[in-house]
Amino acid sequence: NRTGLLLLLLALARRGACTVLLNTRFRAGELGPLLARARPSAIALTRDFAAVDAGAILAEVPAESRATLRFAIGVDGTGAGQVAGLPVLPLGALMDGAEAPDAATPHAACLTFTTSGTTAGPKLVLHRQQSIATHARDVAARIGTDAPGAAFLAAVPLCGTFGLAAAMAALAGGAAIHPMERFDATAAEALIRRAGITHLVGGDDMLLMLAEAARTPFAPFAFTGFANFHGKADRVMAESARLNLAARGVYGSSEAQALFALQDPRGPHAMTGGGIPASGEAGFRIAADGELLLRGPSLFDSYLGDPAATARARDADGWFRSGDLAAAQRDGRGFDFATRAGDALRLGGFLVAPEEIEAFLLTQPGIRAAQVVAHEGRAVAFVIADDGFEEAATLAACARNLARFKLPARIVALAEFPTTDGPNGRKVQRAKLREMAAS
């Protein structure tokens, strides 16, 4: 997360070129297939980022997978040189050159996000310039990045839609952008106070780490959008009230872009993912099976190089199949996210969102986080709990308060959930939990 990334993204858009955003956590085995599929002319990297030796990783990629690369752009202060046999052009030198002709058009390919798919490799989600710029304008108007003194803390990786959509909204509104290369709660707390941060996005775990570092309230925020990756929304809202974060649930995806919808921070659904679409031209509907269908100017163009997957992603009327389950709010203007369709549990013949059981578990004494998966038609719960947690007592409470088919077969206390770092934040590995449930 550096200003150089945003400058380069804008420069490439001016030339009508497409950027493929790569997660800094990718290694050679993941990078090689992506380069082979996208066939880029150049690769941008930093050589002074302590967490990643980008040059060494690139050198490990088979030569045939990176054969289309002609040069590297050094988005760092290291200067010229070579990396993996490629000449490095320093970003500073490029910025000193003659101004390039403007080749940008609304329909030019702008960027692709990498997102998990059902195949062996990630999908490349292609957006046109029009979808990125229009969405940035709509979100800026909705969250107030055009207000005097607005300042955004770019702590979520900009390689994913959560961090980038918020940063683009900051650009569209004219807000100051303060990037953090890696999130550190203590440093973030100090930066928020020093720079007068007013806007922030992050996962629930990130915001709770920030809250732990903050002893006193901040100056009131205008907007904090959070994703409930770990089932800690109630704790986030409590800390938001203590620290003046103005937190609210949001909804998005790589295909629809993050912040596609935002909850009313003063409404009854504030802590739930979802909300009212940011664009007045966007819409949603709930299919008969509960799947959330979307349309609007922020949606992607296609999956790069995969026309079959692109065709499957939309129904006969052109609505995008999100793969998420949701429910319309009573007034019909917004929706509440329930769960990924693949994460829904089939228990006793009924389709159950795991959040239904997790929400009850979080009301029990000492339980700080909960995740529920299914094994052979039964729910299995995993919790992070204080010392003294008693499985039998919690199971008894479930039996008194939940339908019989929702009753967990086991409630297992863990020190922490298995997680993976992604471009939009750290997420629980539900597949790993299902393996643990089976064992």
Tab-separated table of C-alpha atoms in Angstrom:
chain	number	residue	atom	x	y	z
A	1	ASN	CA	0.000	0.000	0.000
A	2	ARG	CA	1.915	2.973	-1.333
A	3	THR	CA	0.908	6.113	-3.156
A	4	GLY	CA	3.030	4.826	-6.049
A	5	LEU	CA	0.531	2.021	-6.624
A	6	LEU	CA	-2.339	4.476	-7.038
A	7	LEU	CA	-0.273	6.801	-9.240
A	8	LEU	CA	0.729	3.889	-11.458
A	9	LEU	CA	-2.862	2.668	-11.699
A	10	LEU	CA	-3.981	6.108	-12.881
A	11	ALA	CA	-1.065	6.407	-15.322
A	12	LEU	CA	-1.867	3.049	-16.892
A	13	ALA	CA	-5.537	3.990	-17.153
A	14	ARG	CA	-4.508	7.165	-18.985
A	15	ARG	CA	-2.733	4.983	-21.545
A	16	GLY	CA	-5.724	2.635	-21.848
A	17	ALA	CA	-3.695	-0.193	-20.327
A	18	CYS	CA	-5.044	-2.862	-17.985
A	19	THR	CA	-3.620	-3.556	-14.530
A	20	VAL	CA	-3.701	-7.039	-13.002
A	21	LEU	CA	-3.637	-6.622	-9.224
A	22	LEU	CA	-1.581	-9.259	-7.414
A	23	ASN	CA	-1.700	-10.132	-3.732
A	24	THR	CA	1.673	-9.585	-2.071
A	25	ARG	CA	1.171	-12.933	-0.336
A	26	PHE	CA	1.319	-14.812	-3.643
A	27	ARG	CA	4.402	-16.937	-4.169
A	28	ALA	CA	5.914	-18.410	-7.332
A	29	GLY	CA	3.453	-21.291	-7.544
A	30	GLU	CA	0.536	-18.834	-7.592
A	31	LEU	CA	2.205	-16.043	-9.548
A	32	GLY	CA	3.368	-18.206	-12.464
A	33	PRO	CA	-0.077	-19.402	-13.619
A	34	LEU	CA	-1.478	-15.864	-13.328
A	35	LEU	CA	1.303	-14.403	-15.467
A	36	ALA	CA	0.831	-17.172	-18.016
A	37	ARG	CA	-2.901	-16.427	-18.258
A	38	ALA	CA	-2.750	-12.621	-18.232
A	39	ARG	CA	0.389	-12.354	-20.461
A	40	PRO	CA	1.475	-8.921	-19.176
A	41	SER	CA	4.088	-6.715	-20.831
A	42	ALA	CA	5.507	-5.454	-17.550
A	43	ILE	CA	5.397	-6.091	-13.824
A	44	ALA	CA	5.519	-3.474	-11.068
A	45	LEU	CA	7.179	-4.349	-7.776
A	46	THR	CA	8.956	-3.004	-4.742
A	47	ARG	CA	12.410	-4.179	-3.712
A	48	ASP	CA	12.462	-2.462	-0.322
A	49	PHE	CA	9.390	-4.100	1.268
A	50	ALA	CA	10.757	-6.219	4.100
A	51	ALA	CA	7.876	-8.693	4.101
A	52	VAL	CA	8.413	-9.872	0.509
A	53	ASP	CA	11.472	-10.459	-1.687
A	54	ALA	CA	9.592	-9.812	-4.928
A	55	GLY	CA	12.636	-10.279	-7.140
A	56	ALA	CA	13.437	-13.693	-5.696
A	57	ILE	CA	9.817	-14.823	-6.077
A	58	LEU	CA	9.673	-13.646	-9.692
A	59	ALA	CA	12.955	-15.429	-10.456
A	60	GLU	CA	11.401	-18.695	-9.242
A	61	VAL	CA	8.558	-18.442	-11.771
A	62	PRO	CA	9.255	-20.705	-14.782
A	63	ALA	CA	10.669	-18.723	-17.684
A	64	GLU	CA	7.860	-19.773	-20.035
A	65	SER	CA	5.242	-18.343	-17.628
A	66	ARG	CA	6.859	-14.894	-17.644
A	67	ALA	CA	7.982	-14.879	-21.270
A	68	THR	CA	5.773	-11.895	-22.186
A	69	LEU	CA	7.423	-9.598	-19.604
A	70	ARG	CA	9.680	-6.967	-21.196
A	71	PHE	CA	10.587	-4.862	-18.150
A	72	ALA	CA	9.808	-4.164	-14.502
A	73	ILE	CA	8.687	-0.895	-12.926
A	74	GLY	CA	10.301	-0.209	-9.579
A	75	VAL	CA	7.688	1.379	-7.312
A	76	ASP	CA	10.310	2.055	-4.659
A	77	GLY	CA	13.357	4.186	-3.913
A	78	THR	CA	15.934	1.638	-5.042
A	79	GLY	CA	16.501	3.078	-8.526
A	80	ALA	CA	17.398	1.331	-11.776
A	81	GLY	CA	18.831	-2.146	-12.044
A	82	GLN	CA	17.684	-5.611	-12.978
A	83	VAL	CA	15.327	-8.157	-11.454
A	84	ALA	CA	14.876	-11.718	-12.708
A	85	GLY	CA	16.712	-10.714	-15.872
A	86	LEU	CA	14.403	-7.752	-16.566
A	87	PRO	CA	15.526	-4.116	-16.713
A	88	VAL	CA	13.948	-2.046	-13.925
A	89	LEU	CA	12.533	1.371	-14.783
A	90	PRO	CA	12.250	3.519	-11.630
A	91	LEU	CA	8.836	5.126	-11.178
A	92	GLY	CA	10.511	8.452	-10.376
A	93	ALA	CA	12.285	8.491	-13.726
A	94	LEU	CA	9.064	7.656	-15.545
A	95	MET	CA	7.297	10.534	-13.797
A	96	ASP	CA	9.998	12.934	-15.015
A	97	GLY	CA	9.294	12.006	-18.642
A	98	ALA	CA	7.106	13.772	-21.157
A	99	GLU	CA	3.389	13.715	-20.479
A	100	ALA	CA	1.753	10.779	-22.232
A	101	PRO	CA	-1.168	11.276	-24.638
A	102	ASP	CA	-4.528	10.577	-23.064
A	103	ALA	CA	-5.803	7.250	-24.442
A	104	ALA	CA	-8.371	6.621	-21.693
A	105	THR	CA	-11.904	5.668	-22.683
A	106	PRO	CA	-14.858	4.586	-20.549
A	107	HIS	CA	-14.862	1.100	-22.097
A	108	ALA	CA	-11.115	0.463	-21.921
A	109	ALA	CA	-10.046	-2.483	-19.797
A	110	CYS	CA	-8.935	-0.951	-16.495
A	111	LEU	CA	-8.012	-3.599	-13.934
A	112	THR	CA	-8.587	-7.138	-12.831
A	113	PHE	CA	-8.959	-8.469	-9.321
A	114	THR	CA	-7.918	-12.021	-8.538
A	115	THR	CA	-10.628	-13.917	-6.710
A	116	SER	CA	-11.139	-17.512	-5.689
A	117	GLY	CA	-13.070	-19.738	-8.057
A	118	THR	CA	-14.305	-23.295	-8.279
A	119	THR	CA	-11.378	-24.275	-10.521
A	120	ALA	CA	-7.774	-24.879	-9.520
A	121	GLY	CA	-6.749	-21.270	-10.075
A	122	PRO	CA	-8.266	-17.904	-9.179
A	123	LYS	CA	-10.534	-16.050	-11.553
A	124	LEU	CA	-9.398	-12.764	-13.061
A	125	VAL	CA	-12.300	-10.327	-12.637
A	126	LEU	CA	-12.054	-7.674	-15.360
A	127	HIS	CA	-13.456	-4.175	-14.846
A	128	ARG	CA	-13.728	-1.390	-17.415
A	129	GLN	CA	-12.678	2.171	-16.565
A	130	GLN	CA	-16.318	3.216	-16.494
A	131	SER	CA	-17.247	0.775	-13.702
A	132	ILE	CA	-14.302	1.785	-11.506
A	133	ALA	CA	-14.737	5.544	-11.973
A	134	THR	CA	-18.546	5.563	-11.734
A	135	HIS	CA	-18.523	3.467	-8.575
A	136	ALA	CA	-15.862	5.707	-7.014
A	137	ARG	CA	-18.043	8.753	-7.660
A	138	ASP	CA	-21.163	7.093	-6.252
A	139	VAL	CA	-19.429	5.859	-3.089
A	140	ALA	CA	-17.721	9.223	-2.529
A	141	ALA	CA	-21.110	10.942	-2.525
A	142	ARG	CA	-22.548	8.321	-0.180
A	143	ILE	CA	-19.802	8.298	2.464
A	144	GLY	CA	-18.735	11.938	2.250
A	145	THR	CA	-15.131	11.794	1.058
A	146	ASP	CA	-15.886	15.091	-0.697
A	147	ALA	CA	-16.315	16.883	2.644
A	148	PRO	CA	-13.694	19.450	3.703
A	149	GLY	CA	-10.945	17.799	5.733
A	150	ALA	CA	-11.881	14.231	4.733
A	151	ALA	CA	-8.981	11.791	5.191
A	152	PHE	CA	-8.865	8.062	4.446
A	153	LEU	CA	-6.621	5.487	6.149
A	154	ALA	CA	-5.681	2.906	3.483
A	155	ALA	CA	-4.871	0.017	5.806
A	156	VAL	CA	-6.615	-2.790	3.885
A	157	PRO	CA	-4.555	-4.101	0.936
A	158	LEU	CA	-5.136	-2.067	-2.217
A	159	CYS	CA	-4.751	-5.211	-4.323
A	160	GLY	CA	-8.290	-6.244	-3.340
A	161	THR	CA	-11.595	-4.532	-3.958
A	162	PHE	CA	-12.227	-3.682	-0.283
A	163	GLY	CA	-9.175	-1.469	-0.015
A	164	LEU	CA	-9.185	-0.199	-3.588
A	165	ALA	CA	-12.865	0.762	-3.866
A	166	ALA	CA	-12.538	2.866	-0.717
A	167	ALA	CA	-9.308	4.461	-1.972
A	168	MET	CA	-10.924	5.255	-5.330
A	169	ALA	CA	-13.835	6.884	-3.487
A	170	ALA	CA	-11.316	8.959	-1.547
A	171	LEU	CA	-9.693	10.044	-4.809
A	172	ALA	CA	-13.054	10.842	-6.385
A	173	GLY	CA	-14.032	12.992	-3.413
A	174	GLY	CA	-10.672	14.726	-3.077
A	175	ALA	CA	-9.908	13.282	0.354
A	176	ALA	CA	-6.384	12.876	1.656
A	177	ILE	CA	-5.143	9.261	1.481
A	178	HIS	CA	-2.769	7.912	4.128
A	179	PRO	CA	-1.535	4.428	3.139
A	180	MET	CA	-0.140	1.829	5.532
A	181	GLU	CA	2.140	-0.749	3.928
A	182	ARG	CA	1.212	-3.259	6.625
A	183	PHE	CA	-1.451	-2.810	9.268
A	184	ASP	CA	-0.088	-2.194	12.749
A	185	ALA	CA	-2.676	-1.263	15.369
A	186	THR	CA	-0.424	0.999	17.431
A	187	ALA	CA	0.866	2.859	14.371
A	188	ALA	CA	-2.655	3.138	12.957
A	189	GLU	CA	-3.984	4.569	16.218
A	190	ALA	CA	-1.291	7.254	16.190
A	191	LEU	CA	-1.796	8.039	12.492
A	192	ILE	CA	-5.548	8.438	12.950
A	193	ARG	CA	-4.991	11.102	15.607
A	194	ARG	CA	-2.098	12.808	13.827
A	195	ALA	CA	-3.705	12.987	10.378
A	196	GLY	CA	-7.311	13.514	11.458
A	197	ILE	CA	-8.559	10.371	9.739
A	198	THR	CA	-12.295	10.470	9.024
A	199	HIS	CA	-12.795	7.374	6.833
A	200	LEU	CA	-11.725	3.752	7.290
A	201	VAL	CA	-12.612	0.255	6.114
A	202	GLY	CA	-11.559	-3.109	7.515
A	203	GLY	CA	-12.493	-6.536	8.732
A	204	ASP	CA	-13.870	-7.039	12.221
A	205	ASP	CA	-10.581	-8.463	13.509
A	206	MET	CA	-8.614	-5.465	12.225
A	207	LEU	CA	-10.979	-2.976	13.843
A	208	LEU	CA	-10.870	-4.831	17.158
A	209	MET	CA	-7.060	-4.745	17.107
A	210	LEU	CA	-7.283	-0.983	16.555
A	211	ALA	CA	-9.757	-0.707	19.427
A	212	GLU	CA	-7.399	-2.580	21.724
A	213	ALA	CA	-4.680	-0.031	20.950
A	214	ALA	CA	-6.973	2.970	21.492
A	215	ARG	CA	-7.545	3.978	25.106
A	216	THR	CA	-9.522	7.150	24.437
A	217	PRO	CA	-12.130	8.110	21.807
A	218	PHE	CA	-11.086	9.511	18.432
A	219	ALA	CA	-12.449	12.690	16.933
A	220	PRO	CA	-15.741	11.558	15.375
A	221	PHE	CA	-15.358	9.584	12.151
A	222	ALA	CA	-17.629	10.139	9.168
A	223	PHE	CA	-17.528	6.508	8.033
A	224	THR	CA	-16.087	3.124	8.962
A	225	GLY	CA	-17.208	0.276	6.751
A	226	PHE	CA	-16.573	-3.173	8.173
A	227	ALA	CA	-16.854	-6.759	7.012
A	228	ASN	CA	-17.894	-9.338	9.594
A	229	PHE	CA	-15.303	-11.954	8.589
A	230	HIS	CA	-15.060	-13.531	12.043
A	231	GLY	CA	-18.524	-13.145	13.540
A	232	LYS	CA	-17.539	-10.295	15.878
A	233	ALA	CA	-19.941	-7.630	14.620
A	234	ASP	CA	-21.467	-6.981	18.040
A	235	ARG	CA	-18.038	-6.266	19.539
A	236	VAL	CA	-17.162	-3.996	16.624
A	237	MET	CA	-20.311	-1.956	17.164
A	238	ALA	CA	-19.626	-1.646	20.886
A	239	GLU	CA	-16.087	-0.420	20.245
A	240	SER	CA	-17.346	1.865	17.493
A	241	ALA	CA	-19.635	3.578	19.982
A	242	ARG	CA	-16.750	3.906	22.465
A	243	LEU	CA	-14.284	5.301	19.913
A	244	ASN	CA	-16.610	7.351	17.628
A	245	LEU	CA	-15.830	5.170	14.584
A	246	ALA	CA	-19.297	5.413	12.993
A	247	ALA	CA	-19.056	1.747	11.972
A	248	ARG	CA	-21.616	0.078	9.757
A	249	GLY	CA	-21.909	-3.106	7.765
A	250	VAL	CA	-21.192	-3.036	4.053
A	251	TYR	CA	-21.421	-5.482	1.173
A	252	GLY	CA	-19.468	-6.145	-1.979
A	253	SER	CA	-17.431	-8.563	-4.043
A	254	SER	CA	-14.709	-8.445	-6.658
A	255	GLU	CA	-17.404	-8.647	-9.336
A	256	ALA	CA	-19.701	-5.945	-7.890
A	257	GLN	CA	-16.889	-4.043	-6.111
A	258	ALA	CA	-16.677	-3.439	-2.389
A	259	LEU	CA	-19.106	-0.921	-0.909
A	260	PHE	CA	-21.732	-1.918	-3.461
A	261	ALA	CA	-24.194	-1.526	-0.588
A	262	LEU	CA	-23.944	0.202	2.788
A	263	GLN	CA	-26.144	0.015	5.867
A	264	ASP	CA	-27.751	3.006	7.552
A	265	PRO	CA	-25.469	3.587	10.573
A	266	ARG	CA	-28.475	4.584	12.685
A	267	GLY	CA	-30.806	1.857	11.473
A	268	PRO	CA	-31.647	-1.545	12.948
A	269	HIS	CA	-29.411	-3.383	10.458
A	270	ALA	CA	-26.235	-1.357	11.063
A	271	MET	CA	-24.109	-4.306	12.205
A	272	THR	CA	-25.185	-6.603	9.357
A	273	GLY	CA	-23.456	-6.892	6.000
A	274	GLY	CA	-25.534	-5.467	3.178
A	275	GLY	CA	-27.566	-2.290	3.008
A	276	ILE	CA	-28.806	0.073	0.318
A	277	PRO	CA	-26.863	0.144	-2.987
A	278	ALA	CA	-24.447	3.076	-3.258
A	279	SER	CA	-25.604	3.864	-6.788
A	280	GLY	CA	-29.097	5.037	-7.549
A	281	GLU	CA	-28.833	3.051	-10.793
A	282	ALA	CA	-28.025	-0.236	-9.023
A	283	GLY	CA	-30.560	-2.813	-8.014
A	284	PHE	CA	-30.948	-6.167	-6.332
A	285	ARG	CA	-33.480	-8.946	-6.069
A	286	ILE	CA	-33.715	-12.161	-4.116
A	287	ALA	CA	-34.190	-15.329	-6.165
A	288	ALA	CA	-36.563	-18.087	-5.109
A	289	ASP	CA	-33.698	-20.056	-3.568
A	290	GLY	CA	-32.535	-17.010	-1.570
A	291	GLU	CA	-29.592	-16.086	-3.825
A	292	LEU	CA	-28.810	-12.387	-4.103
A	293	LEU	CA	-28.897	-11.092	-7.698
A	294	LEU	CA	-27.323	-7.737	-8.572
A	295	ARG	CA	-27.109	-5.209	-11.362
A	296	GLY	CA	-25.664	-1.727	-11.664
A	297	PRO	CA	-22.820	0.384	-13.036
A	298	SER	CA	-20.207	-1.045	-10.652
A	299	LEU	CA	-20.399	-4.606	-11.992
A	300	PHE	CA	-17.519	-6.315	-13.754
A	301	ASP	CA	-17.232	-6.901	-17.475
A	302	SER	CA	-16.046	-10.529	-17.609
A	303	TYR	CA	-13.746	-13.165	-16.214
A	304	LEU	CA	-10.577	-12.641	-18.213
A	305	GLY	CA	-10.071	-15.497	-20.658
A	306	ASP	CA	-13.044	-17.501	-19.336
A	307	PRO	CA	-16.185	-16.852	-21.393
A	308	ALA	CA	-17.936	-19.917	-19.991
A	309	ALA	CA	-17.598	-18.684	-16.397
A	310	THR	CA	-18.688	-15.215	-17.524
A	311	ALA	CA	-21.860	-16.637	-19.072
A	312	ARG	CA	-22.672	-18.693	-15.969
A	313	ALA	CA	-22.318	-15.621	-13.736
A	314	ARG	CA	-25.459	-13.957	-15.128
A	315	ASP	CA	-29.032	-15.145	-15.504
A	316	ALA	CA	-31.135	-14.854	-18.658
A	317	ASP	CA	-32.111	-11.273	-17.773
A	318	GLY	CA	-28.534	-10.130	-17.171
A	319	TRP	CA	-28.576	-10.132	-13.366
A	320	PHE	CA	-25.282	-11.110	-11.727
A	321	ARG	CA	-25.523	-14.270	-9.626
A	322	SER	CA	-23.631	-13.261	-6.492
A	323	GLY	CA	-23.441	-16.727	-4.953
A	324	ASP	CA	-24.591	-15.172	-1.664
A	325	LEU	CA	-27.772	-15.734	0.289
A	326	ALA	CA	-29.593	-12.625	1.490
A	327	ALA	CA	-32.959	-11.296	2.618
A	328	ALA	CA	-34.670	-8.088	1.581
A	329	GLN	CA	-35.222	-5.555	4.336
A	330	ARG	CA	-38.786	-4.743	5.257
A	331	ASP	CA	-38.866	-1.398	3.421
A	332	GLY	CA	-37.510	-3.040	0.252
A	333	ARG	CA	-34.725	-0.498	-0.217
A	334	GLY	CA	-31.900	-2.657	1.114
A	335	PHE	CA	-30.892	-6.225	1.871
A	336	ASP	CA	-29.119	-8.170	4.603
A	337	PHE	CA	-26.367	-10.614	3.712
A	338	ALA	CA	-26.851	-14.056	5.271
A	339	THR	CA	-24.016	-16.275	4.065
A	340	ARG	CA	-22.226	-17.600	1.021
A	341	ALA	CA	-24.465	-20.121	-0.709
A	342	GLY	CA	-21.688	-22.692	-0.425
A	343	ASP	CA	-21.453	-22.084	3.328
A	344	ALA	CA	-25.149	-22.598	3.993
A	345	LEU	CA	-25.790	-25.674	6.116
A	346	ARG	CA	-28.240	-28.424	5.199
A	347	LEU	CA	-29.394	-29.602	8.622
A	348	GLY	CA	-32.240	-32.053	9.132
A	349	GLY	CA	-33.559	-31.250	5.679
A	350	PHE	CA	-33.532	-27.478	6.310
A	351	LEU	CA	-31.211	-24.873	4.779
A	352	VAL	CA	-29.647	-22.891	7.647
A	353	ALA	CA	-27.255	-19.936	7.565
A	354	PRO	CA	-24.413	-20.668	10.015
A	355	GLU	CA	-24.824	-17.145	11.391
A	356	GLU	CA	-28.152	-18.201	12.932
A	357	ILE	CA	-26.383	-20.614	15.283
A	358	GLU	CA	-23.273	-18.452	15.677
A	359	ALA	CA	-25.364	-15.483	16.803
A	360	PHE	CA	-26.855	-17.524	19.656
A	361	LEU	CA	-23.477	-18.930	20.717
A	362	LEU	CA	-22.137	-15.377	20.995
A	363	THR	CA	-24.796	-14.629	23.620
A	364	GLN	CA	-23.369	-17.310	25.913
A	365	PRO	CA	-21.014	-16.355	28.764
A	366	GLY	CA	-17.343	-16.325	27.847
A	367	ILE	CA	-17.713	-17.025	24.116
A	368	ARG	CA	-15.893	-14.356	22.124
A	369	ALA	CA	-16.168	-15.756	18.583
A	370	ALA	CA	-17.988	-18.644	16.898
A	371	GLN	CA	-17.944	-20.515	13.600
A	372	VAL	CA	-20.367	-23.271	12.622
A	373	VAL	CA	-19.978	-25.843	9.839
A	374	ALA	CA	-21.850	-29.013	8.926
A	375	HIS	CA	-20.782	-32.651	8.956
A	376	GLU	CA	-23.102	-35.417	7.795
A	377	GLY	CA	-26.200	-33.302	8.339
A	378	ARG	CA	-25.256	-32.119	11.832
A	379	ALA	CA	-23.923	-28.740	12.958
A	380	VAL	CA	-20.457	-28.619	14.519
A	381	ALA	CA	-19.455	-25.429	16.303
A	382	PHE	CA	-16.005	-24.025	16.997
A	383	VAL	CA	-15.603	-21.206	19.503
A	384	ILE	CA	-12.955	-19.005	21.009
A	385	ALA	CA	-13.832	-18.727	24.663
A	386	ASP	CA	-12.520	-17.553	28.011
A	387	ASP	CA	-11.104	-19.994	30.544
A	388	GLY	CA	-13.851	-22.019	32.174
A	389	PHE	CA	-15.822	-22.707	29.004
A	390	GLU	CA	-18.040	-25.747	29.481
A	391	GLU	CA	-19.232	-27.540	26.361
A	392	ALA	CA	-22.004	-29.428	28.161
A	393	ALA	CA	-23.527	-26.293	29.644
A	394	THR	CA	-23.450	-24.495	26.306
A	395	LEU	CA	-24.987	-27.475	24.519
A	396	ALA	CA	-27.762	-27.482	27.103
A	397	ALA	CA	-28.412	-23.801	26.462
A	398	CYS	CA	-28.572	-24.506	22.718
A	399	ALA	CA	-31.060	-27.307	23.324
A	400	ARG	CA	-33.316	-24.933	25.269
A	401	ASN	CA	-33.180	-22.130	22.721
A	402	LEU	CA	-32.623	-23.564	19.245
A	403	ALA	CA	-34.631	-25.842	17.006
A	404	ARG	CA	-33.510	-29.421	17.381
A	405	PHE	CA	-32.082	-29.620	13.863
A	406	LYS	CA	-29.808	-26.638	14.665
A	407	LEU	CA	-28.371	-28.222	17.818
A	408	PRO	CA	-24.580	-28.673	17.407
A	409	ALA	CA	-23.248	-32.198	17.731
A	410	ARG	CA	-20.129	-30.705	19.324
A	411	ILE	CA	-18.914	-27.298	20.468
A	412	VAL	CA	-15.122	-27.298	20.325
A	413	ALA	CA	-13.029	-24.559	21.945
A	414	LEU	CA	-9.981	-23.407	19.961
A	415	ALA	CA	-7.221	-20.959	20.782
A	416	GLU	CA	-7.784	-19.409	17.353
A	417	PHE	CA	-9.554	-20.213	14.099
A	418	PRO	CA	-7.562	-21.357	11.065
A	419	THR	CA	-7.320	-18.319	8.815
A	420	THR	CA	-5.869	-17.242	5.506
A	421	ASP	CA	-4.742	-13.783	4.430
A	422	GLY	CA	-6.489	-12.478	1.330
A	423	PRO	CA	-6.531	-9.188	-0.575
A	424	ASN	CA	-9.545	-7.985	1.419
A	425	GLY	CA	-8.425	-9.111	4.868
A	426	ARG	CA	-7.933	-12.226	6.945
A	427	LYS	CA	-10.715	-14.792	6.576
A	428	VAL	CA	-11.586	-17.966	8.439
A	429	GLN	CA	-10.823	-21.165	6.509
A	430	ARG	CA	-14.224	-22.831	6.690
A	431	ALA	CA	-12.970	-25.736	4.577
A	432	LYS	CA	-10.354	-26.425	7.255
A	433	LEU	CA	-13.040	-26.281	9.942
A	434	ARG	CA	-15.080	-28.821	7.988
A	435	GLU	CA	-12.053	-31.114	7.948
A	436	MET	CA	-11.687	-30.661	11.708
A	437	ALA	CA	-15.396	-31.376	12.200
A	438	ALA	CA	-15.086	-34.628	10.279
A	439	SER	CA	-12.187	-35.732	12.479
